[in-house]
C-alpha cells in the first residue's frame, strides 16, 4: 500500500458534513521521513471559518441541553472508537508527523485518555448553595458552558493536543471549531470522522484544515460568536493570538513553549536519572514542550552520569517510523533541522564539547543524530532557546542554590525535573522551581488526571485533571428574593 492509500478524510468537517474549500484551494501533506506527498487536503479560508463558527453557534444550546449522562456516553463512545481504531489512527499520525509507530499508538491512547477523563468530569459540574444575607433570600451559584470555542493545535501531538481540548470543551457543553497544524491535519480529520460515528451532533465538533493559519486564526479570534480561544503552540504565536483575542475579550487558554531544566544532584540514583532523561529528552525526537532542554549535572557525578547517558544514546534506533524498533524519527521539516544545526554549531563555537552525534542522520533528509554536548553554559543559545530536537545539552553545577537560580533564569515555566534521594532537597527544589509542573525522580509526567500547564511565558490555564473543565465554564450567581412567608 502506498502512502497515498491512507484511507483518511481530506475535506473540512463542518456541521457534520465533509466540505471542500469554496475557492477549491488544496494543500499537500507530506511524510517527513520520506518527503512523499501522502494526501491533498481542502485548504480552508475565511468563508469556511465563518461557516464553521455559525454551525457551532447553532448547535451549542442544544448540545448544552443534553443531560450530563448523555454527553458522557457520547464522549465515552468517541473514546471507544479511537481505541478500537488505534492502529489505523497511529499509522496516519506516523505518516504525517514522522514519530515511530509505537509512539504514535501511544499518543492515540493518550488522547483517548482525555476523552475518558472528561466523559466522567461532565457528570461532576457541580454548583453551590451559599448562606443568604437575609431570611427571605436564597443564593446559588451554577456553572454554565462558555459557548462556542476555538482550538488551535500544534503538529507535535496532532491527536492528543486536540483531544485534550475537545474533551474538556464538549464535556462542559461547549461546541468547538478546531484548526490543526498545516503539517499534520489528518489526525484531526479522522478524529472528526469518529466523532460523527460516536453520535456527536452536527456542528458540535468542526475541523478546518488549512495552509493559511493567519486567515483562519484571524477570523476565529475576531468573531463575536467565539467566546474562547484554546491554543497550544509556540510562545510567539500565543502572544499574537492573545493580542487578537483581546479585541473581543475572549477567554483564553495558552499552552506554550518550554525550556525544561533537568537537574541531577550528587546523591541521585544515576541509572534512574539516565533512564528518566531518555524518557524526557528523546520522546518524539526531542520535539515536545516538556522535553529536558538544559541538563544540569552536579560536577561530582558528571562523568559517571554522562557515560550512562552515552551508553543509552548509542543504543537508540534512528529510522522511519514504519521500521520495527524505530525510536527516533525525523524532525518535522527543514526549518526544524536547520534550527537544531544552528544551536549545535553555535554551542561548539562557544566552547561546548561534542560527545556524540552533531549532524544529520543518513536515515533521511530530516533525520538528526541523537546528540550529547558537554561543557554547555547557561549563556549559550542552546540553553536559552527551546531546542526541539534530539540534543542533550549538559551543564555542570556545584551548589543547590546556584542550580535553582540557573533553572529559573528563563522566560519559560512549563516543566522541570530533579533527581535526588534527599527528601528535604526534593521539597525545597520542587517549591523553589518556577514551573507549572515538576517531576522528582520522574522524567515522564504527562497524564490526564494531572493539571498540565505552565507559568510565566509558558502560558495560562490548565488542561486535564478536574481543573481542566473550569476553563470551559462560566460561574453564574443567582440571588432569589421575595421568599418571605
Ligand atoms: N505547552 C504545551 O502543551 C505545548 C504542547 C505542544 C507544543 N508546544 C509548543 O509548540 C511549539 C511547536 O509547535 P508548532 O511549531 O506547531 O508551534 P506554532 O506556534 O508554530 O503553531 C501552532 C499552531 O498555531 C498555528 N498558527 C501559526 N501561526 C498562526 C497565526 N498567525 N494565527 C493563527 N494560528 C497560527 C499553526 O498553524 C499551528 O496550528 C513549541 O514551542 C512547543 O513547545 C507546547
Ligand atoms: O509537547 C507537549 C505536549 O503537551 C506533550 S505531552 O502532553 O507531554 O505528551
Coordinates of C-alpha atoms and ligand atoms in Angstrom, one line a residue:
X1 CA 0.0 0.0 0.0
X2 CA 1.4 3.4 -1.0
X3 CA 1.4 6.2 1.5
X4 CA -1.4 7.8 -0.6
X5 CA -3.7 4.9 0.3
X6 CA -4.1 6.0 3.8
X7 CA -7.9 5.9 4.0
X8 CA -8.3 9.2 5.7
X9 CA -10.8 12.2 5.2
X10 CA -9.2 15.1 3.3
X11 CA -12.0 17.6 3.4
X12 CA -13.1 20.1 6.1
X13 CA -15.6 18.8 8.6
X14 CA -18.2 21.5 9.1
X15 CA -21.7 21.0 10.6
X16 CA -21.4 17.2 10.3
X17 CA -20.6 17.2 6.6
X18 CA -17.3 16.9 4.6
X19 CA -16.7 20.0 2.6
X20 CA -14.2 21.3 0.0
X21 CA -12.8 24.9 0.3
X22 CA -15.3 27.2 -1.5
X23 CA -12.4 28.5 -3.7
X24 CA -11.3 25.0 -4.5
X25 CA -7.9 25.5 -2.8
X26 CA -6.0 22.5 -1.6
X27 CA -2.6 21.8 0.0
X28 CA -0.4 18.8 0.3
X29 CA 0.6 16.9 3.4
X30 CA 4.0 15.2 3.2
X31 CA 5.6 12.3 5.2
X32 CA 8.7 13.9 6.9
X33 CA 10.5 10.6 6.8
X34 CA 10.4 10.3 3.0
X35 CA 9.2 13.6 1.6
X36 CA 6.4 11.8 -0.1
X37 CA 3.0 13.5 -0.5
X38 CA 0.6 11.4 1.5
X39 CA -2.6 13.4 1.0
X40 CA -4.0 16.5 -0.7
X41 CA -6.4 18.4 1.7
X42 CA -9.1 21.1 1.4
X43 CA -7.4 24.4 2.2
X44 CA -9.9 26.3 4.3
X45 CA -10.1 30.1 4.5
X46 CA -12.3 32.8 5.9
X47 CA -15.5 31.5 4.2
X48 CA -15.2 28.0 5.7
X49 CA -14.2 29.5 9.1
X50 CA -17.4 31.6 9.1
X51 CA -19.5 28.6 8.2
X52 CA -18.0 26.5 11.0
X53 CA -18.5 29.3 13.6
X54 CA -22.1 29.6 12.5
X55 CA -22.6 25.8 12.8
X56 CA -21.0 25.7 16.2
X57 CA -23.2 28.6 17.3
X58 CA -26.4 27.0 16.0
X59 CA -25.5 23.7 17.8
X60 CA -24.3 24.9 21.1
X61 CA -27.5 25.4 23.1
X62 CA -28.9 22.0 22.1
X63 CA -25.6 20.3 23.0
X64 CA -25.5 22.1 26.4
X65 CA -29.1 20.9 26.9
X66 CA -28.1 17.2 26.7
X67 CA -28.1 15.6 30.1
X68 CA -24.6 15.0 31.6
X69 CA -25.2 11.3 31.3
X70 CA -25.9 11.6 27.5
X71 CA -22.9 13.8 26.9
X72 CA -20.8 11.4 28.9
X73 CA -22.0 8.5 26.9
X74 CA -21.2 10.3 23.6
X75 CA -17.7 11.2 24.7
X76 CA -17.1 7.6 26.0
X77 CA -18.3 6.2 22.7
X78 CA -15.9 8.6 20.8
X79 CA -13.1 7.3 23.1
X80 CA -14.0 3.7 22.5
X81 CA -13.9 4.3 18.7
X82 CA -10.5 6.0 19.0
X83 CA -9.1 3.0 20.9
X84 CA -10.8 0.5 18.5
X85 CA -9.2 2.3 15.5
X86 CA -5.9 3.0 17.3
X87 CA -3.7 1.1 14.8
X88 CA -5.3 3.0 11.8
X89 CA -5.1 6.4 13.6
X90 CA -1.5 5.6 14.7
X91 CA -0.4 4.9 11.1
X92 CA -1.9 8.1 9.8
X93 CA -0.3 10.0 12.6
X94 CA 3.1 8.4 12.0
X95 CA 2.8 9.2 8.2
X96 CA 2.1 12.9 8.7
X97 CA 4.2 13.6 11.9
X98 CA 7.0 11.1 11.5
X99 CA 7.1 9.7 15.0
X100 CA 7.7 6.0 15.4
X101 CA 4.6 3.8 15.1
X102 CA 4.9 2.7 18.7
X103 CA 5.0 6.4 19.9
X104 CA 2.1 7.2 17.6
X105 CA 0.0 4.5 19.0
X106 CA 0.9 5.7 22.5
X107 CA -0.3 9.2 21.5
X108 CA -3.7 7.8 20.3
X109 CA -4.2 6.1 23.6
X110 CA -3.1 9.2 25.5
X111 CA -5.5 11.3 23.5
X112 CA -8.3 8.8 24.3
X113 CA -7.5 9.0 28.0
X114 CA -8.6 12.7 27.9
X115 CA -11.9 11.7 26.4
X116 CA -12.3 9.1 29.1
X117 CA -11.4 11.5 31.8
X118 CA -13.7 14.3 30.7
X119 CA -16.6 11.9 29.9
X120 CA -16.6 11.4 33.7
X121 CA -15.9 15.1 34.6
X122 CA -19.1 16.1 32.7
X123 CA -21.1 14.3 35.4
X124 CA -19.4 16.4 38.1
X125 CA -20.2 20.0 37.0
X126 CA -21.5 20.9 40.5
X127 CA -22.9 24.2 41.7
X128 CA -23.1 25.8 45.2
X129 CA -25.7 27.0 47.7
X130 CA -24.4 29.9 49.7
X131 CA -25.9 31.1 53.1
X132 CA -28.1 34.0 52.1
X133 CA -27.7 37.5 53.6
X134 CA -31.4 37.6 54.6
X135 CA -34.1 35.1 55.5
X136 CA -36.3 35.9 52.5
X137 CA -33.5 35.3 50.0
X138 CA -31.6 32.3 48.6
X139 CA -28.2 32.4 46.9
X140 CA -26.9 29.7 44.5
X141 CA -24.0 29.5 42.0
X142 CA -24.3 27.5 38.9
X143 CA -21.6 26.7 36.2
X144 CA -22.6 27.0 32.6
X145 CA -20.7 26.4 29.4
X146 CA -18.7 29.3 27.9
X147 CA -20.3 28.7 24.5
X148 CA -18.6 28.5 21.1
X149 CA -14.8 27.8 21.5
X150 CA -11.9 27.6 19.1
X151 CA -8.9 25.3 19.3
X152 CA -5.6 25.9 17.5
X153 CA -3.2 23.0 17.9
X154 CA 0.4 22.0 17.1
X155 CA 2.0 19.4 14.8
X156 CA 4.0 17.5 17.5
X157 CA 1.0 15.8 19.1
X158 CA -1.7 16.2 16.4
X159 CA -4.2 13.8 18.1
X160 CA -3.6 14.3 21.9
X161 CA -3.4 18.1 21.9
X162 CA -6.7 18.3 20.1
X163 CA -8.3 15.5 22.2
X164 CA -7.1 17.4 25.4
X165 CA -9.1 20.4 24.3
X166 CA -12.1 18.9 22.6
X167 CA -12.8 16.5 25.5
X168 CA -13.0 19.3 28.1
X169 CA -14.9 21.7 25.8
X170 CA -17.6 19.2 24.8
X171 CA -17.9 17.8 28.4
X172 CA -18.6 21.4 29.6
X173 CA -21.4 21.7 26.9
X174 CA -19.4 24.0 24.6
X175 CA -19.0 23.5 20.8
X176 CA -15.7 23.6 19.1
X177 CA -14.0 24.8 15.9
X178 CA -10.6 23.3 15.6
X179 CA -7.7 24.4 13.4
X180 CA -4.9 21.8 13.3
X181 CA -1.4 22.5 12.2
X182 CA -0.8 22.6 8.4
X183 CA 1.9 19.9 8.7
X184 CA -0.5 17.4 10.4
X185 CA -4.2 18.0 9.7
X186 CA -5.1 14.3 9.0
X187 CA -5.2 13.2 12.7
X188 CA -7.8 15.9 13.4
X189 CA -9.9 14.9 10.4
X190 CA -10.0 11.3 11.3
X191 CA -11.0 12.3 14.9
X192 CA -13.9 14.2 13.3
X193 CA -14.9 11.1 11.4
X194 CA -15.1 9.1 14.6
X195 CA -16.9 11.9 16.4
X196 CA -19.7 11.7 13.8
X197 CA -19.8 7.9 14.3
X198 CA -20.0 8.4 18.0
X199 CA -23.1 10.5 17.7
X200 CA -21.6 13.8 18.5
X201 CA -24.3 16.1 16.9
X202 CA -23.6 18.1 13.7
X203 CA -21.9 21.4 14.5
X204 CA -20.6 20.4 17.9
X205 CA -17.1 19.5 16.6
X206 CA -15.8 21.1 13.4
X207 CA -12.3 20.8 11.9
X208 CA -10.8 23.3 9.4
X209 CA -7.6 22.1 7.7
X210 CA -5.6 24.9 6.2
X211 CA -2.3 26.1 5.0
X212 CA -3.4 29.7 5.8
X213 CA -3.4 29.7 9.6
X214 CA -3.4 33.5 9.9
X215 CA -6.6 33.8 7.8
X216 CA -8.4 31.2 9.8
X217 CA -7.0 32.3 13.1
X218 CA -7.8 35.9 12.4
X219 CA -11.4 35.0 11.9
X220 CA -11.6 32.8 15.0
X221 CA -10.0 35.5 17.2
X222 CA -12.1 38.3 15.9
X223 CA -15.5 36.6 15.8
X224 CA -18.0 37.8 18.5
X225 CA -19.6 34.3 18.4
X226 CA -16.4 32.6 19.5
X227 CA -16.1 33.2 23.3
X228 CA -12.9 31.3 23.9
X229 CA -9.6 30.5 22.2
X230 CA -7.6 27.5 23.4
X231 CA -4.1 27.4 21.9
X232 CA -1.2 25.0 22.1
X233 CA 2.0 26.0 20.3
X234 CA 4.9 28.4 20.4
X235 CA 5.0 31.4 22.8
X236 CA 5.5 33.7 19.8
X237 CA 2.2 32.7 18.2
X238 CA 0.5 32.5 21.6
X239 CA 1.4 36.1 22.2
X240 CA 0.0 37.1 18.8
X241 CA -3.3 35.3 19.4
X242 CA -3.6 36.8 22.9
X243 CA -3.5 40.2 21.3
X244 CA -6.0 39.3 18.7
X245 CA -8.4 37.8 21.2
X246 CA -8.3 41.0 23.3
X247 CA -10.4 42.8 20.8
X248 CA -13.5 40.8 21.8
X249 CA -12.4 40.0 25.4
X250 CA -12.3 36.2 24.8
X251 CA -11.4 33.7 27.5
X252 CA -8.0 32.1 26.6
X253 CA -6.1 29.0 27.5
X254 CA -2.4 29.1 26.4
X255 CA -0.2 26.0 26.4
X256 CA 3.1 27.4 25.1
X257 CA 6.8 26.8 24.8
X258 CA 9.2 25.5 27.4
X259 CA 12.8 25.3 28.4
X260 CA 12.8 22.4 30.9
X261 CA 15.7 22.1 33.4
X262 CA 16.7 18.5 34.2
X263 CA 18.7 18.6 37.4
X264 CA 20.9 15.6 38.6
X265 CA 22.1 16.1 42.1
X266 CA 25.2 14.3 43.5
X267 CA 23.0 12.0 45.6
X268 CA 20.8 10.9 42.7
X269 CA 20.3 7.3 41.6
X270 CA 22.3 7.8 38.3
X271 CA 20.7 4.9 36.5
X272 CA 17.2 6.2 37.3
X273 CA 18.2 9.7 36.3
X274 CA 19.7 8.4 33.0
X275 CA 16.5 6.4 32.3
X276 CA 14.4 9.5 33.2
X277 CA 16.4 11.7 30.9
X278 CA 16.0 9.3 27.9
X279 CA 12.2 9.3 28.5
X280 CA 12.1 13.1 28.7
X281 CA 14.7 14.2 26.2
X282 CA 14.3 11.8 23.3
X283 CA 10.5 11.3 23.1
X284 CA 9.2 12.4 19.7
X285 CA 12.8 13.0 18.7
X286 CA 13.0 15.8 21.3
X287 CA 10.0 17.6 19.8
X288 CA 7.9 18.0 22.9
X289 CA 7.2 21.1 25.0
X290 CA 8.2 19.2 28.2
X291 CA 11.5 17.7 26.9
X292 CA 14.5 18.2 29.1
X293 CA 16.2 21.2 27.4
X294 CA 19.0 22.1 29.9
X295 CA 20.6 19.2 31.7
X296 CA 22.3 20.4 34.9
X297 CA 24.6 17.7 36.4
X298 CA 26.5 18.1 39.7
X299 CA 30.2 18.2 38.9
X300 CA 30.9 15.3 41.2
X301 CA 28.8 12.9 39.1
X302 CA 29.1 14.5 35.7
X303 CA 31.5 11.9 34.2
X304 CA 29.6 8.9 35.6
X305 CA 26.2 10.2 34.5
X306 CA 27.4 11.3 31.1
X307 CA 28.8 7.8 30.5
X308 CA 25.4 6.2 31.4
X309 CA 23.6 8.6 29.1
X310 CA 26.1 7.9 26.3
X311 CA 25.6 4.2 26.6
X312 CA 21.8 4.6 26.3
X313 CA 22.0 7.1 23.4
X314 CA 24.3 4.8 21.4
X315 CA 21.5 2.2 21.5
X316 CA 18.8 4.5 20.1
X317 CA 17.5 3.3 16.7
X318 CA 17.1 6.1 14.2
X319 CA 14.7 5.1 11.4
X320 CA 11.5 5.6 9.5
X321 CA 8.6 5.1 12.0
X322 CA 7.5 2.1 9.9
X323 CA 10.7 0.2 10.7
X324 CA 10.4 -2.3 13.6
X325 CA 12.1 -0.9 16.7
X326 CA 12.4 2.6 15.4
X327 CA 12.9 5.0 18.3
X328 CA 14.0 8.3 16.7
X329 CA 12.1 9.6 13.7
X330 CA 12.6 12.7 11.6
X331 CA 12.2 16.2 12.6
X332 CA 9.0 17.8 11.2
X333 CA 10.5 19.9 8.5
X334 CA 13.7 21.5 7.0
X335 CA 13.3 24.6 9.2
X336 CA 13.3 22.5 12.3
X337 CA 16.6 20.7 11.3
X338 CA 18.2 24.0 10.4
X339 CA 17.4 25.3 13.9
X340 CA 19.0 22.3 15.6
X341 CA 22.1 22.6 13.3
X342 CA 22.3 26.3 14.2
X343 CA 22.1 25.7 18.0
X344 CA 24.6 22.8 18.0
X345 CA 27.0 24.7 15.8
X346 CA 26.8 27.9 17.9
X347 CA 27.4 25.8 21.1
X348 CA 30.5 24.3 19.6
X349 CA 31.8 27.7 18.6
X350 CA 31.2 28.9 22.1
X351 CA 33.2 26.1 23.6
X352 CA 30.8 23.2 24.2
X353 CA 32.3 19.7 23.5
X354 CA 30.5 17.3 21.1
X355 CA 30.4 13.9 22.9
X356 CA 28.3 12.1 20.2
X357 CA 26.2 12.9 17.2
X358 CA 26.1 16.5 16.0
X359 CA 24.9 16.1 12.4
X360 CA 22.1 14.9 10.2
X361 CA 21.5 11.1 10.1
X362 CA 21.7 9.1 7.0
X363 CA 18.2 7.7 7.6
X364 CA 16.9 10.6 5.6
X365 CA 17.0 14.4 4.9
X366 CA 15.1 15.4 8.1
X367 CA 16.7 12.9 10.5
X368 CA 19.2 14.2 13.1
X369 CA 21.6 12.1 15.1
X370 CA 20.9 11.8 18.8
X371 CA 23.5 14.2 20.2
X372 CA 25.2 14.9 23.5
X373 CA 27.0 18.1 24.2
X374 CA 29.1 18.7 27.4
X375 CA 30.6 21.9 28.7
X376 CA 27.5 23.9 27.8
X377 CA 27.0 27.2 29.7
X378 CA 23.7 28.9 30.6
X379 CA 24.6 31.8 28.3
X380 CA 24.8 29.7 25.1
X381 CA 21.8 29.9 22.7
X382 CA 21.2 26.2 23.1
X383 CA 20.5 26.8 26.8
X384 CA 18.4 29.9 26.1
X385 CA 16.2 28.6 23.3
X386 CA 13.8 25.6 23.1
X387 CA 16.0 23.0 21.1
X388 CA 13.1 20.9 19.8
X389 CA 15.5 18.2 18.7
X390 CA 17.3 15.1 20.0
X391 CA 20.2 17.1 21.6
X392 CA 21.2 16.7 25.3
X393 CA 23.0 19.8 26.5
X394 CA 24.9 19.1 29.7
X395 CA 25.7 21.9 32.2
X396 CA 27.8 21.3 35.3
X397 CA 26.9 22.9 38.7
X398 CA 28.1 22.7 42.3
X399 CA 25.6 24.3 44.7
X400 CA 21.8 23.7 45.1
X401 CA 21.0 27.4 45.3
X402 CA 23.0 28.1 42.2
X403 CA 21.3 25.4 40.1
X404 CA 17.9 26.5 41.1
X405 CA 18.7 30.1 40.2
X406 CA 20.0 29.0 36.8
X407 CA 17.0 26.7 36.3
X408 CA 14.7 29.7 36.9
X409 CA 16.7 32.1 34.7
X410 CA 14.4 31.8 31.7
X411 CA 11.1 33.4 30.5
X412 CA 9.6 29.9 30.4
X413 CA 8.0 28.0 33.2
X414 CA 6.4 24.8 31.9
X415 CA 8.1 21.6 33.2
X416 CA 11.1 20.9 35.3
X417 CA 12.8 17.8 36.6
X418 CA 15.1 16.9 39.5
X419 CA 16.8 13.7 40.7
X420 CA 17.7 13.4 44.3
X421 CA 17.3 10.9 47.1
X422 CA 17.2 13.6 49.8
X423 CA 13.6 14.2 50.8
X424 CA 14.3 17.7 52.2
X425 CA 16.1 18.7 49.0
X426 CA 13.2 17.3 46.9
X427 CA 10.7 19.5 48.7
X428 CA 13.0 22.6 48.7
X429 CA 13.7 22.3 45.0
X430 CA 10.1 21.5 44.0
X431 CA 8.8 24.6 45.8
X432 CA 11.6 26.9 44.5
X433 CA 11.4 25.9 40.8
X434 CA 9.2 28.5 38.9
X435 CA 7.4 25.9 36.7
X436 CA 3.8 24.7 36.3
X437 CA 4.9 21.0 36.6
X438 CA 7.8 19.3 38.4
X439 CA 9.0 15.7 38.1
X440 CA 11.0 14.5 41.1
X441 CA 12.9 11.2 40.2
X442 CA 10.5 11.0 37.2
X443 CA 11.0 12.0 33.6
X444 CA 7.5 11.3 32.1
X445 CA 4.9 13.4 33.9
X446 CA 2.1 13.9 31.5
X447 CA -1.2 12.2 32.2
X448 CA -5.0 13.1 32.0
X449 CA -5.5 13.1 35.8
X450 CA -2.9 15.9 36.4
X451 CA -3.3 19.6 35.7
X452 CA -1.0 20.2 32.6
X453 CA 0.2 23.8 32.1
X454 CA 2.8 26.4 32.7
X455 CA 3.6 29.8 34.3
X456 CA 5.4 32.9 33.0
X457 CA 5.7 32.8 29.2
X458 CA 4.8 29.1 29.0
X459 CA 1.1 30.0 29.2
X460 CA -2.0 30.2 31.3
X461 CA -4.8 27.7 32.2
X462 CA -4.6 24.0 32.8
X463 CA -5.6 21.0 30.7
X464 CA -6.6 17.6 32.1
X465 CA -7.4 16.9 35.8
X466 CA -10.6 18.2 37.5
X467 CA -9.2 21.7 36.9
X468 CA -9.3 21.3 33.1
X469 CA -13.0 21.7 32.7
X470 CA -13.1 25.0 34.6
X471 CA -11.6 26.8 31.6
X472 CA -14.7 26.0 29.6
X473 CA -17.2 27.0 32.2
X474 CA -18.6 30.3 33.5
X475 CA -19.8 30.9 37.1
X476 CA -23.3 32.4 37.4
X477 CA -24.6 33.7 40.8
X478 CA -28.3 33.8 41.4
X479 CA -30.0 35.6 44.3
X480 CA -33.6 34.6 44.7
X481 CA -35.5 37.3 46.7
X482 CA -39.0 37.9 48.0
X483 CA -39.3 34.5 49.6
X484 CA -40.6 35.7 53.0
X485 CA -43.6 33.8 54.5
Ligands
LIG1 N1 2.6 23.7 26.3 C1 2.1 22.7 25.6 O1 1.3 21.9 26.0 C2 2.7 22.5 24.2 C3 2.4 21.3 23.5 C4 2.9 21.2 22.2 C5 3.7 22.2 21.6 N2 4.0 23.3 22.3 C6 4.9 24.3 21.7 O2 4.6 24.5 20.3 C7 5.8 24.8 19.6 C8 5.9 23.9 18.5 O3 4.7 23.7 17.8 P1 4.4 24.5 16.5 O4 5.7 24.7 15.7 O5 3.3 23.9 15.8 O6 4.0 25.9 17.0 P2 3.4 27.1 16.2 O7 3.1 28.1 17.2 O8 4.2 27.5 15.0 O9 2.0 26.5 15.6 C9 1.0 26.1 16.5 C10 -0.3 26.3 15.8 O10 -0.5 27.7 15.6 C11 -0.9 27.9 14.2 N3 -0.5 29.2 13.8 C12 0.7 29.7 13.4 N4 0.6 31.0 13.0 C13 -0.6 31.4 13.3 C14 -1.4 32.6 13.2 N5 -0.7 33.7 12.7 N6 -2.7 32.7 13.5 C15 -3.3 31.5 14.0 N7 -2.7 30.3 14.1 C16 -1.4 30.3 13.8 C17 -0.2 26.8 13.5 O11 -0.8 26.6 12.2 C18 -0.4 25.6 14.4 O12 -1.7 25.1 14.2 C19 6.9 24.7 20.6 O13 7.2 25.9 21.2 C20 6.3 23.8 21.7 O14 6.9 24.0 23.0 C21 3.5 23.5 23.6
LIG2 O1 4.5 18.9 23.6 C1 4.0 19.0 24.7 C2 2.8 18.1 24.9 O2 2.0 18.6 25.9 C3 3.3 16.7 25.0 S1 2.7 15.7 26.4 O3 1.5 16.3 26.9 O4 3.8 15.8 27.4 O5 2.6 14.4 25.8

